[in-house]
Tab-separated table of C-alpha atoms in Angstrom:
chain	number	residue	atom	x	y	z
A	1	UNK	CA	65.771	70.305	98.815
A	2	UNK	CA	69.387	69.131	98.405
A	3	UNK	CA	71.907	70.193	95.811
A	4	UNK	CA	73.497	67.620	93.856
A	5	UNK	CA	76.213	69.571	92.764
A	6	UNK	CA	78.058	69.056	96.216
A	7	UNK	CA	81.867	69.620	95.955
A	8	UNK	CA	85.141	68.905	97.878
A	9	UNK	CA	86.909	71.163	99.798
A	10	UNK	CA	90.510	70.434	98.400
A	11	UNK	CA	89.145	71.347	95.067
A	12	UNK	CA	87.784	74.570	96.003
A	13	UNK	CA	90.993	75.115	97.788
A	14	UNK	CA	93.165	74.104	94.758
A	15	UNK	CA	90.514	76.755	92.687
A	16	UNK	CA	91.277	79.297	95.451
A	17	UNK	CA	95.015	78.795	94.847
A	18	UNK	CA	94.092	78.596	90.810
A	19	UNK	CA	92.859	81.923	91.126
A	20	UNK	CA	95.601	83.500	93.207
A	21	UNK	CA	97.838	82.259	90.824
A	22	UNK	CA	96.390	83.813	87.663
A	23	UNK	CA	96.031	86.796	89.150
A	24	UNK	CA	99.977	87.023	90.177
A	25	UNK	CA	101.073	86.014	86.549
A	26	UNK	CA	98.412	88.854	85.038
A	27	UNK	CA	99.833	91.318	87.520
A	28	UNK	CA	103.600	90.117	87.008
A	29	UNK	CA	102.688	90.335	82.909
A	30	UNK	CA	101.257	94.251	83.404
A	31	UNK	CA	103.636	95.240	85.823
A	32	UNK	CA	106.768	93.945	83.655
A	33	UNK	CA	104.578	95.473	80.331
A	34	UNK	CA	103.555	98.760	81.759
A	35	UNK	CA	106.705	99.664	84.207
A	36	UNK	CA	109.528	99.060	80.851
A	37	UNK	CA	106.858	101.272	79.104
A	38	UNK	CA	107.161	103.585	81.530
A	39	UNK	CA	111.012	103.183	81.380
A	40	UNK	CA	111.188	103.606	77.914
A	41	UNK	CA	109.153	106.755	78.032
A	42	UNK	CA	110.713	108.464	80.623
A	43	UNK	CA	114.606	107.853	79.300
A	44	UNK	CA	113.302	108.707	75.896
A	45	UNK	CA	111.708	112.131	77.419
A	46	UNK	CA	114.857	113.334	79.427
A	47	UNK	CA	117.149	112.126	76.645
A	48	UNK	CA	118.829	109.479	78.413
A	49	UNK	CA	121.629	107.798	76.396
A	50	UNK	CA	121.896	103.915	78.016
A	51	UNK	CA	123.917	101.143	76.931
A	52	UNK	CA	123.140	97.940	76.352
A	53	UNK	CA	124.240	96.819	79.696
A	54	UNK	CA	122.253	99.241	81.194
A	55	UNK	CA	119.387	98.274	79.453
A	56	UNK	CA	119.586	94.872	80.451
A	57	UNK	CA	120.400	96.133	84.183
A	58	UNK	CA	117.047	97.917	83.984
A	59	UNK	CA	115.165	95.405	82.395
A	60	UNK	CA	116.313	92.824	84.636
A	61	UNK	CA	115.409	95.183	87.996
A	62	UNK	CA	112.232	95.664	86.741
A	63	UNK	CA	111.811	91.682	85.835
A	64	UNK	CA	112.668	90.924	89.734
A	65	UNK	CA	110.667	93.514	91.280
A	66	UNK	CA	107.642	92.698	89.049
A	67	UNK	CA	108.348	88.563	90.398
A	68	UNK	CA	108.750	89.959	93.929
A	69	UNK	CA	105.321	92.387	93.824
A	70	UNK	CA	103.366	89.429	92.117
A	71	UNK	CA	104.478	86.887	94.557
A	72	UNK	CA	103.556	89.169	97.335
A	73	UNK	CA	100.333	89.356	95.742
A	74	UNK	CA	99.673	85.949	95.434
A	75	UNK	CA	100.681	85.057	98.754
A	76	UNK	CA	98.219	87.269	100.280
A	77	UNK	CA	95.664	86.622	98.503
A	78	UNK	CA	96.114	82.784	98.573
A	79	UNK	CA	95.920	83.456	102.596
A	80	UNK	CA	93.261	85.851	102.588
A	81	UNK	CA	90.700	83.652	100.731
A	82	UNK	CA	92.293	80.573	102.313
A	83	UNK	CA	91.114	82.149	105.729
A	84	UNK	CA	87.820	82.756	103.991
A	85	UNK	CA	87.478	78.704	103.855
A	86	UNK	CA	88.976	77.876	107.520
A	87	UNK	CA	87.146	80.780	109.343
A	88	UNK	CA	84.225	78.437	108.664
A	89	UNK	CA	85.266	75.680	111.111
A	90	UNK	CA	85.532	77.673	114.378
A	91	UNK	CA	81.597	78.361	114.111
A	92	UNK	CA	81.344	74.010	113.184
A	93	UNK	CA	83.301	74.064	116.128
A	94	UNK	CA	80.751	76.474	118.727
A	95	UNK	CA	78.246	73.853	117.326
A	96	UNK	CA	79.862	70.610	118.021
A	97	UNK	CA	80.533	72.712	121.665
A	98	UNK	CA	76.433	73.335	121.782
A	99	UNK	CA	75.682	69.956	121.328
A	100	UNK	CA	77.867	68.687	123.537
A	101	UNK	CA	76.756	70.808	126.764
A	102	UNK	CA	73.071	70.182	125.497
A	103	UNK	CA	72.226	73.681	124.353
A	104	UNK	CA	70.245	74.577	121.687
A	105	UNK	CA	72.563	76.067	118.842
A	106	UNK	CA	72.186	75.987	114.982
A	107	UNK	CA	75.429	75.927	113.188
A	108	UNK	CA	74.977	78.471	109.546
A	109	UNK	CA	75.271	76.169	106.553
A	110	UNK	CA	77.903	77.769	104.191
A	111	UNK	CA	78.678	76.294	100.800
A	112	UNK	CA	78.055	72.717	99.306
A	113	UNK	CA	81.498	70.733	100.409
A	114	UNK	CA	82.535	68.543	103.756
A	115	UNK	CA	82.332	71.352	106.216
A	116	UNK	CA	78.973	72.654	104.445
A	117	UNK	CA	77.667	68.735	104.946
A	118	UNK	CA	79.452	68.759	108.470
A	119	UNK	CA	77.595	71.901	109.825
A	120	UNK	CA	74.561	70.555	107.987
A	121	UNK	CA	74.987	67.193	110.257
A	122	UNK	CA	75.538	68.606	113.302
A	123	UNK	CA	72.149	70.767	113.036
A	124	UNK	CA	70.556	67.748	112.486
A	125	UNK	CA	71.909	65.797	115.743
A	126	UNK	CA	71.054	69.303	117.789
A	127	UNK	CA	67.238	69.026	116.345
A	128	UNK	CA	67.137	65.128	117.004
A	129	UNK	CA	68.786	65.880	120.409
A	130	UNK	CA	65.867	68.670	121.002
A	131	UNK	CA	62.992	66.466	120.260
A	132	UNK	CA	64.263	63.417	122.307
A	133	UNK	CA	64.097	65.989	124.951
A	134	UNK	CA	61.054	67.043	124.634
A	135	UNK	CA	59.880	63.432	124.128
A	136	UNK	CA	61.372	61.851	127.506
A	137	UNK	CA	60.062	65.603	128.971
A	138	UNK	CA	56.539	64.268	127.857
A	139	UNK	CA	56.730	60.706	128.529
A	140	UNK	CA	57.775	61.729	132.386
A	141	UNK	CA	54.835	64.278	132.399
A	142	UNK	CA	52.565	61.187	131.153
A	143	UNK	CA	54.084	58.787	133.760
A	144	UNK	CA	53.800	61.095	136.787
A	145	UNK	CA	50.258	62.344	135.408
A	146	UNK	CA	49.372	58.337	135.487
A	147	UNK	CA	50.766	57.796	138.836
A	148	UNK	CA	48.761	61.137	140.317
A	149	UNK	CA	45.365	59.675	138.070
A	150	UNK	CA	45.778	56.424	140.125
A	151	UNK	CA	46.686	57.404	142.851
A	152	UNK	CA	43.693	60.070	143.071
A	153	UNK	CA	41.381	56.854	141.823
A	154	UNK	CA	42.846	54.558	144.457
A	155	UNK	CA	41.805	56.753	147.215
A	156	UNK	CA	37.747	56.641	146.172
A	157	UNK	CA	37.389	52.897	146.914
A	158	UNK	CA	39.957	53.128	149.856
A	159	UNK	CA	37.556	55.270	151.408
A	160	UNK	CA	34.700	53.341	150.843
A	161	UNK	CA	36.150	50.497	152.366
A	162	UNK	CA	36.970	52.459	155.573
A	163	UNK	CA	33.980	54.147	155.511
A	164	UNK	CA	32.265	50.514	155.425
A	165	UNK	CA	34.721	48.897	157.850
A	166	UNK	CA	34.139	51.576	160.480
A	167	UNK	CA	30.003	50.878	159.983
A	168	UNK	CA	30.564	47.164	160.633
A	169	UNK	CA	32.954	47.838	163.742
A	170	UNK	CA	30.474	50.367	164.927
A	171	UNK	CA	27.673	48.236	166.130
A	172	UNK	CA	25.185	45.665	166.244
A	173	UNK	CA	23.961	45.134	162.517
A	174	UNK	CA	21.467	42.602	160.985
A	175	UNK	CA	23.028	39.605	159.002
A	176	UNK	CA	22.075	40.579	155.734
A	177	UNK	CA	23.548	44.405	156.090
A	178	UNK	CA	26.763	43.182	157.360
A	179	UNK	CA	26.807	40.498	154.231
A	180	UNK	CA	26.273	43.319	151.746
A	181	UNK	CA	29.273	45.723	153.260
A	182	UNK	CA	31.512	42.647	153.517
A	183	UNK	CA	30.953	42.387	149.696
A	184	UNK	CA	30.949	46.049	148.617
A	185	UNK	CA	34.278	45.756	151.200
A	186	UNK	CA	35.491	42.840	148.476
A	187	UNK	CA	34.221	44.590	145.402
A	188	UNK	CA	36.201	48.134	146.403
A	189	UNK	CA	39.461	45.983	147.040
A	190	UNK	CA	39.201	44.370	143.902
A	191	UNK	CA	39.115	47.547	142.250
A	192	UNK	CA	41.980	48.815	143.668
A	193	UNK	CA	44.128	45.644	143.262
A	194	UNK	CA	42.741	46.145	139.352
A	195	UNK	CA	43.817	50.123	139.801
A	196	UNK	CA	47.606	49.261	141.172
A	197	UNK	CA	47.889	46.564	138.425
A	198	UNK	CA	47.437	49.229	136.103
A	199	UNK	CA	50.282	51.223	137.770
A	200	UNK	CA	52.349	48.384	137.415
A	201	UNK	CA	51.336	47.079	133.883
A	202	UNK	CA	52.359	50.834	132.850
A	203	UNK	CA	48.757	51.998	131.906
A	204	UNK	CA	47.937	48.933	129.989
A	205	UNK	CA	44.080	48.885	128.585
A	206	UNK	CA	42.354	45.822	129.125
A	207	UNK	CA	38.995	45.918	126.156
A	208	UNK	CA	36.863	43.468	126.318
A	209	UNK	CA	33.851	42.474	123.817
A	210	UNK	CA	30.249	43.264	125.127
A	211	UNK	CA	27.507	42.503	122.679
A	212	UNK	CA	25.241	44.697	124.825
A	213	UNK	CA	26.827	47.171	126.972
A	214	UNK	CA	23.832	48.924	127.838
A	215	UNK	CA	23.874	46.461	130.663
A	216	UNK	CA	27.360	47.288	131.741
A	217	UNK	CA	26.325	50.877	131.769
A	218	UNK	CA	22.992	50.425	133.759
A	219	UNK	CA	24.988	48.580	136.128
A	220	UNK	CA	27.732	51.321	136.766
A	221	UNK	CA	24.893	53.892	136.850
A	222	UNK	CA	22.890	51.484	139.752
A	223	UNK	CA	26.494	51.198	141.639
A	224	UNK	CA	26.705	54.972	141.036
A	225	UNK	CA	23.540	56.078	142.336
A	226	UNK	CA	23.436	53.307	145.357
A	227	UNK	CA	27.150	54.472	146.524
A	228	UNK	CA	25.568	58.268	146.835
A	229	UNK	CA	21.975	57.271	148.023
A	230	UNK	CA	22.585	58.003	151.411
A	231	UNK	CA	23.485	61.361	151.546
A	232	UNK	CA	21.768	62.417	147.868
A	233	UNK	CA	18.906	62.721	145.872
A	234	UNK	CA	19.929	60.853	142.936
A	235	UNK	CA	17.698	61.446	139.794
A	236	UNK	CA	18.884	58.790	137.020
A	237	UNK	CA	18.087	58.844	133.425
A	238	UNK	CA	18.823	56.012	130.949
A	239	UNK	CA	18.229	56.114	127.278
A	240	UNK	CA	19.858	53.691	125.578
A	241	UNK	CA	18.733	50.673	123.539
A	242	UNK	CA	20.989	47.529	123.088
A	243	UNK	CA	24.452	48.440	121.500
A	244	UNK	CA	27.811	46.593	121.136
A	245	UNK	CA	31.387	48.083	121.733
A	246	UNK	CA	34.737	47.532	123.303
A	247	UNK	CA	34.851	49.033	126.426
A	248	UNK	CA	37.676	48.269	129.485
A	249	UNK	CA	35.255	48.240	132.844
A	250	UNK	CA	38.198	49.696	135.185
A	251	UNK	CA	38.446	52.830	132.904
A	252	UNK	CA	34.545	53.366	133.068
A	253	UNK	CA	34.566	52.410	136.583
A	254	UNK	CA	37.536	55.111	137.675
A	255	UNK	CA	34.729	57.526	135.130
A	256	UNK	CA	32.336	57.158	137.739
A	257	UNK	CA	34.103	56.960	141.061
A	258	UNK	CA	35.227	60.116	140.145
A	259	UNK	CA	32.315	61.473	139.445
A	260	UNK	CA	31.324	60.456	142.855
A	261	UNK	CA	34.152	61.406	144.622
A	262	UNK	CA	33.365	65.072	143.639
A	263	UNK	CA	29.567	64.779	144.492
A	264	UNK	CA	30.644	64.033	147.831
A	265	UNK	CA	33.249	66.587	148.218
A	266	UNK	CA	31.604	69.420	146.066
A	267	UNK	CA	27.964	68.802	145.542
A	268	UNK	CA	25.236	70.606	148.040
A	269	UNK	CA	23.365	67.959	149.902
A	270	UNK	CA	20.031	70.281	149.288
A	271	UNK	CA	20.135	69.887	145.753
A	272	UNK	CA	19.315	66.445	143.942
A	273	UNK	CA	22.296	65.153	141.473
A	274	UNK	CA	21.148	64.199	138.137
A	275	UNK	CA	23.133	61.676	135.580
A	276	UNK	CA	21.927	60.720	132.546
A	277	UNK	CA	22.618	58.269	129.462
A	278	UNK	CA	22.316	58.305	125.961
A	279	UNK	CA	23.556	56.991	122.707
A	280	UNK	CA	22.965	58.926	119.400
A	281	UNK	CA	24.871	59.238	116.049
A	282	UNK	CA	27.515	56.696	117.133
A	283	UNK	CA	28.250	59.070	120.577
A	284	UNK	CA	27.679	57.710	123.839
A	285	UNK	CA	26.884	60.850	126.261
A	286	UNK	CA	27.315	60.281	130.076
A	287	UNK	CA	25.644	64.131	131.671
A	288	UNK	CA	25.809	64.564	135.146
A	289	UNK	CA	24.444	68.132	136.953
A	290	UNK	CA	24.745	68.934	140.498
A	291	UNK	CA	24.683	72.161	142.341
A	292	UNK	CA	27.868	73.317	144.234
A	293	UNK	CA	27.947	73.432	147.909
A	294	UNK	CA	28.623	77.295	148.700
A	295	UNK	CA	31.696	76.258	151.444
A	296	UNK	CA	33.443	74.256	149.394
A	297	UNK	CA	37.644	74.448	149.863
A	298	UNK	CA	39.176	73.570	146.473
A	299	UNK	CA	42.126	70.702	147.849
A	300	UNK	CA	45.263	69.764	146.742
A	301	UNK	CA	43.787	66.944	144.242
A	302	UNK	CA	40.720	69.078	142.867
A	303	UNK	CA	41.076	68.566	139.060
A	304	UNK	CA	42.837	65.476	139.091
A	305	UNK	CA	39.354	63.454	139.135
A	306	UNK	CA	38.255	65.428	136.000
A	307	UNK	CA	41.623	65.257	134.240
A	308	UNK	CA	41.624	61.444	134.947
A	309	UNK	CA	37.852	61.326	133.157
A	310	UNK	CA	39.416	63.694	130.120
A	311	UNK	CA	41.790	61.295	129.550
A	312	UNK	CA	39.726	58.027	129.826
A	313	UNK	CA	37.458	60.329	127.446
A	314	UNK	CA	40.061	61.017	125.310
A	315	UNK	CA	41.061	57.102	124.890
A	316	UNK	CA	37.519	56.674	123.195
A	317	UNK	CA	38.000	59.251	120.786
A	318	UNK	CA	35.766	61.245	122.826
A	319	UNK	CA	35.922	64.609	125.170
A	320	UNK	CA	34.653	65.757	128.847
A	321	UNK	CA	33.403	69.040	128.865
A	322	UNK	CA	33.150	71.040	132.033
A	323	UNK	CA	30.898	73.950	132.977
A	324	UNK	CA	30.381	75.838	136.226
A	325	UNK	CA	27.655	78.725	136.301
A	326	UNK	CA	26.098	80.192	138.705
A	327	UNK	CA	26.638	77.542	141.324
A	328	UNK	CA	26.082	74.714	139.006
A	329	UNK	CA	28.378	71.983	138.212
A	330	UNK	CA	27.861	69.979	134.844
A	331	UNK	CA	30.112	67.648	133.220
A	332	UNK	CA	29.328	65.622	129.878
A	333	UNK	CA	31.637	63.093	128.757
A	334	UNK	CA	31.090	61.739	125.068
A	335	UNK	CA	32.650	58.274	124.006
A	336	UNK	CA	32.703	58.022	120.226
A	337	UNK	CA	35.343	55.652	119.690
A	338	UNK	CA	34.177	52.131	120.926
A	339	UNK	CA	32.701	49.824	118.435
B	1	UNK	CA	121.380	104.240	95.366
B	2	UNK	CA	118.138	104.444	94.031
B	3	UNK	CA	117.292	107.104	90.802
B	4	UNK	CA	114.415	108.810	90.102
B	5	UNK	CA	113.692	106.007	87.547
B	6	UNK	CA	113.786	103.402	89.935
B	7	UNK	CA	111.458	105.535	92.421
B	8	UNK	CA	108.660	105.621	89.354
B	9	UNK	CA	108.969	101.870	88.543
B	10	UNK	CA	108.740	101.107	92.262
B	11	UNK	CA	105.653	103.431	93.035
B	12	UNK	CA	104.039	102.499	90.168
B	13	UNK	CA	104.391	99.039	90.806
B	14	UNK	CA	103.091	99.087	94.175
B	15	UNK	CA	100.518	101.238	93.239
B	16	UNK	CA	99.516	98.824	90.322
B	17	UNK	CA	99.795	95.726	92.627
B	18	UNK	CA	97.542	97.270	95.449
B	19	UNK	CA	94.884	98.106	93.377
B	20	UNK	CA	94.505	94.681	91.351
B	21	UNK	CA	94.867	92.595	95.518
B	22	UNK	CA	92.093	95.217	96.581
B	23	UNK	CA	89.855	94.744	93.215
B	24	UNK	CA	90.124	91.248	93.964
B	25	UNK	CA	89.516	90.929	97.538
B	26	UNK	CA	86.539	93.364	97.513
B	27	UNK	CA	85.142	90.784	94.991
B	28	UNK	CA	86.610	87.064	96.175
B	29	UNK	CA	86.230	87.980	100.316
B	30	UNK	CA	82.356	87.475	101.895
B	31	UNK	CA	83.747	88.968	105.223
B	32	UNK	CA	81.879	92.053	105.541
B	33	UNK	CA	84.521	94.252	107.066
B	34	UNK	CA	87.591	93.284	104.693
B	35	UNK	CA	84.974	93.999	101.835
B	36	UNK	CA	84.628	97.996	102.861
B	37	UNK	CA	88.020	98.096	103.695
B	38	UNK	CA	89.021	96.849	100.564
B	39	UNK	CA	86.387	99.603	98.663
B	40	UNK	CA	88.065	102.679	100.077
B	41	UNK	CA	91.346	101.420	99.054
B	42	UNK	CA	90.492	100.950	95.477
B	43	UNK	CA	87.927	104.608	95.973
B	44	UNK	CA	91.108	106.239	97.388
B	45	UNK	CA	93.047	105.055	94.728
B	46	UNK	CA	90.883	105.801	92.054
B	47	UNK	CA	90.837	109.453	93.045
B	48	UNK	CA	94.124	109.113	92.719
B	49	UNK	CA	94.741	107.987	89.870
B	50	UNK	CA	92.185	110.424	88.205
B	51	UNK	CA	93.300	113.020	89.782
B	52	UNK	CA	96.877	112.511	88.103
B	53	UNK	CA	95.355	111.777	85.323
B	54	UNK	CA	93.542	115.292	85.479
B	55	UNK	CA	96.508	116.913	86.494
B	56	UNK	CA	98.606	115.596	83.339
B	57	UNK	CA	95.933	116.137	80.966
B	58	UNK	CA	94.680	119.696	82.013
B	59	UNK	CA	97.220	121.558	79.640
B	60	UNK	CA	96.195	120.678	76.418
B	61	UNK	CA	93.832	116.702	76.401
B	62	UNK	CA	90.118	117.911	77.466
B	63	UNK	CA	88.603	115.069	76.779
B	64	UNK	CA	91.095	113.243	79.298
B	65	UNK	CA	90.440	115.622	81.848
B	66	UNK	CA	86.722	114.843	81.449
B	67	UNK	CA	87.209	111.313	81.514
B	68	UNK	CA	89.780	111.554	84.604
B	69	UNK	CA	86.856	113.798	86.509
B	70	UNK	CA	84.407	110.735	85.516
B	71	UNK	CA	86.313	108.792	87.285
B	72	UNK	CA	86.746	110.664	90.399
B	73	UNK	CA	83.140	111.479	90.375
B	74	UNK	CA	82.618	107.537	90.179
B	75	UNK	CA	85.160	106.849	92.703
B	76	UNK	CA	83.316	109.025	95.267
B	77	UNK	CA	79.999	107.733	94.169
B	78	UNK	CA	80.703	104.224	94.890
B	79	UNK	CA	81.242	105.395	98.382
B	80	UNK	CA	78.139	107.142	98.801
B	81	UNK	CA	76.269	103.811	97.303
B	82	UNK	CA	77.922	101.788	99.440
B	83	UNK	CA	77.278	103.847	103.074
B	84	UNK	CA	73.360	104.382	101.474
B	85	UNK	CA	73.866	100.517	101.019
B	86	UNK	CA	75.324	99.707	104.698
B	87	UNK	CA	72.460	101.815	106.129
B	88	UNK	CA	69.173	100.320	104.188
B	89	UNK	CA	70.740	96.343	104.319
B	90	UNK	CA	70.447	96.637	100.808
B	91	UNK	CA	72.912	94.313	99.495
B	92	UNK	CA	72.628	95.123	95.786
B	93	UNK	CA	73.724	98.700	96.265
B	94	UNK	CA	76.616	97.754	98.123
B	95	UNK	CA	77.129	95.357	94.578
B	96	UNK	CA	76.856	98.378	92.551
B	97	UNK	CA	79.302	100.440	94.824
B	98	UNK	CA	82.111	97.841	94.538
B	99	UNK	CA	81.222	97.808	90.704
B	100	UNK	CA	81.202	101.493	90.434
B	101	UNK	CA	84.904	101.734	92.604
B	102	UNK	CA	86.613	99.020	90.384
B	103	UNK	CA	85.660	100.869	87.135
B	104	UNK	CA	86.565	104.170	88.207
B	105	UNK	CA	89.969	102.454	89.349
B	106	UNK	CA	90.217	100.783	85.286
B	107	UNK	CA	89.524	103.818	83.737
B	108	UNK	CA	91.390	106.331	86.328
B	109	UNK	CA	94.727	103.963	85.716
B	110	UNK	CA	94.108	103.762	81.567
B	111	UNK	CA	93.833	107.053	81.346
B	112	UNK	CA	96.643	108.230	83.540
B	113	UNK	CA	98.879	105.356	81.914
B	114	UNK	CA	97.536	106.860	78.855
């Protein structure tokens, strides 16, 4: 709310000096009135003959000490209220100090004139200056969160691809096995050269059009289940009839090599892993279940897989909820934001 | 050399002229500290004054004496108010006090003029 009655500081000071002034010529008028009152009383009480000339003498006395009293009153009251006004600027001036070493400082608004709009500007440049902060503060957090993400998501395929690359140094292996690692060997190093383009596009999304992504999804969840087939029992359920949306693959793909990459660093081998899909209401629900392995060491990156699937949640309007109770680990991630 | 005259135009002056800066600046000044300062001055001086007053108009002018203990009484109220007032934050009573201080002042100087 502003007020429109805004004024200028020279008038207020010509009104300060306005007032001092009135206030000597009242006091100059009483003094003059009331002290040759007083004269006149007391001569006429102790019978005091005076002559003209000693009249005059008297009235003139009083005349100049009444000028000198009221002039002493104006001046000091002219300065008194004149201070009033300037003691304002040394606090505009801690402000202006404030914003220039970057601290947080608000400057008190007094009155409705150039200092008043002055102190009023500089607590605006302190809160702009604040919230930039906090903005470049939370852009940086972003960037170094998307650099950790990747980097954490980079890691899954490279160790596929070592993992693979050791098999087919290891030994003698038919045609047709060798064939399929060489590909799943070209596959993982496509994803990452897709994963370090994202680093270097800046987190750019790439949607594409599917008229039935049901067959996108069966696909990840075949990829998912045949990357973890050799070391767990994978139950799969799918329930999900045709359906159209807008979905970027290396997003869906970094859901579920995450997903992996904590089966095979947290899940008991015992236990089978179960992932399920389903669409209802609009809401596409990816479950998965596994039981914990009781040894596990919690690493340097544990949580940075499920932060990464939060946020790739998050970009489809949807969530990733994450429970662990009594040695089970569940996770349901809900995409609602994709047509 | 100065007579007695001159000595009661020149006290009376200065008394006159220091009450009407300290009325003033207890109403024109926001700093907090010039403010009180400026209320005892004017409290002082209204006790003063009606105590003059009292002391002129004891032999013979009851009702001036009354009106000269008013005063007082008002001077030393405003005081109170205002040290109730510092205490609570209440910034209405310390109003009231400066109120109370300049009237008592008014009437303490009419009636001892008077």
């Amino acid at each position: 709310m502003t007020d429109s009655r805004k004024s200028k500081l020279s008038f207020e000071i010509l009104g300060d000096l306005a007032v001092s002034l009135a206030a000597a010529v009242c006091l100059f008028c009483l003094l003059v009135f009331l002290a040759l009152h007083i004269a006149d009383s007391f001569v006429y009480s102790q019978n005091i003959e005076m002559t003209d000339i000693d009249l005059d003498y008297m009235t003139s006395r009083i005349f100049s000490l009444g000028a000198i009293i009221s002039v002493l009153v104006f001046v000091m009251l002219f300065l008194f209220l004149l201070g009033q006004r300037l003691s304002y600027i040394p606090k505009i001036a801690k402000g202006i100090e404030a914003l220039h070493s970057g601290e947080e400082h608000t400057v008190p608004v007094e009155g409705n004139d150039e200092l008043g709009d002055l102190a009023r500007s500089i607590n605006y440049l302190s809160e702009t200056q604040k919230r930039v902060r906090a903005e470049e503060a939370a852009l940086q957090s972003e960037k170094e969160e998307l650099i950790r993400s990747l980097s954490h998501d980079i890691r899954t395929p490279l160790t596929s691809i070592m993992s693979y690359s050791e098999l087919l140094t290891s030994g003698d292996l038919p045609e047709a096995e060798r064939r399929n690692y060489l590909e799943l060997i070209r596959k993982k190093s496509l994803q990452i050269k897709e994963l370090t383009d994202i680093l270097l596009d800046g987190g750019a999304r790439k949607l594409e059009r599917f008229d039935d992504a049901r067959l996108l999804f069966c696909q990840l969840v075949d990829e998912f289940e045949s990357s973890l087939e050799d070391d767990f029992s994978i139950e799969a359920k799918v329930t999900l009839s045709p359906f159209a949306g807008n979905f970027d693959v290396r997003e869906l793909q970094r859901v579920f090599d995450n997903l992996s990459s904590n089966i095979r660093k947290y899940a008991d081998r015992q236990s089978s892993v179960a992932i399920s899909l389903s669409l209802a209401e609009g809401k596409l629900t990816l479950s998965q279940e596994n039981r914990i392995r009781a040894d596990i060491e919690k690493s340097e990156s544990y949580g940075i897989g499920l932060k990464s699937i939060k946020r790739i949640a998050g970009l489809y309007g949807g969530s990733a909820c994450v429970e662990e109770e009594h040695g089970i680990f569940r996770i349901t991630v809900v995409f609602t934001d994709f047509s | 050399m100065l007579t007695s005259l001159d000595l009661l135009v020149i006290a009376f002056m200065a008394i006159t002229a220091l009450s009407l800066l300290a009325a003033l600046l207890m109403f024109l000044i926001r700093n907090k500290t010039v403010r009180r300062v400026s209320l005892y001055i004017v409290s002082a001086l209204a006790l003063y004054l009606a105590a003059m007053g009292f002391y002129i108009a004891l032999y013979g002018f009851v009702g001036q004496a009354l009106i000269a203990l008013l005063a007082g009484a008002a001077a030393i109220g405003a005081v109170v108010l205002d040290i109730i007032g510092a205490k609570k934050g209440l910034d209405r009573l310390s109003l009231a006090s400066r109120i109370c201080a300049a009237a008592a002042l008014v009437i303490g100087f009419i009636n001892a003029i008077s």
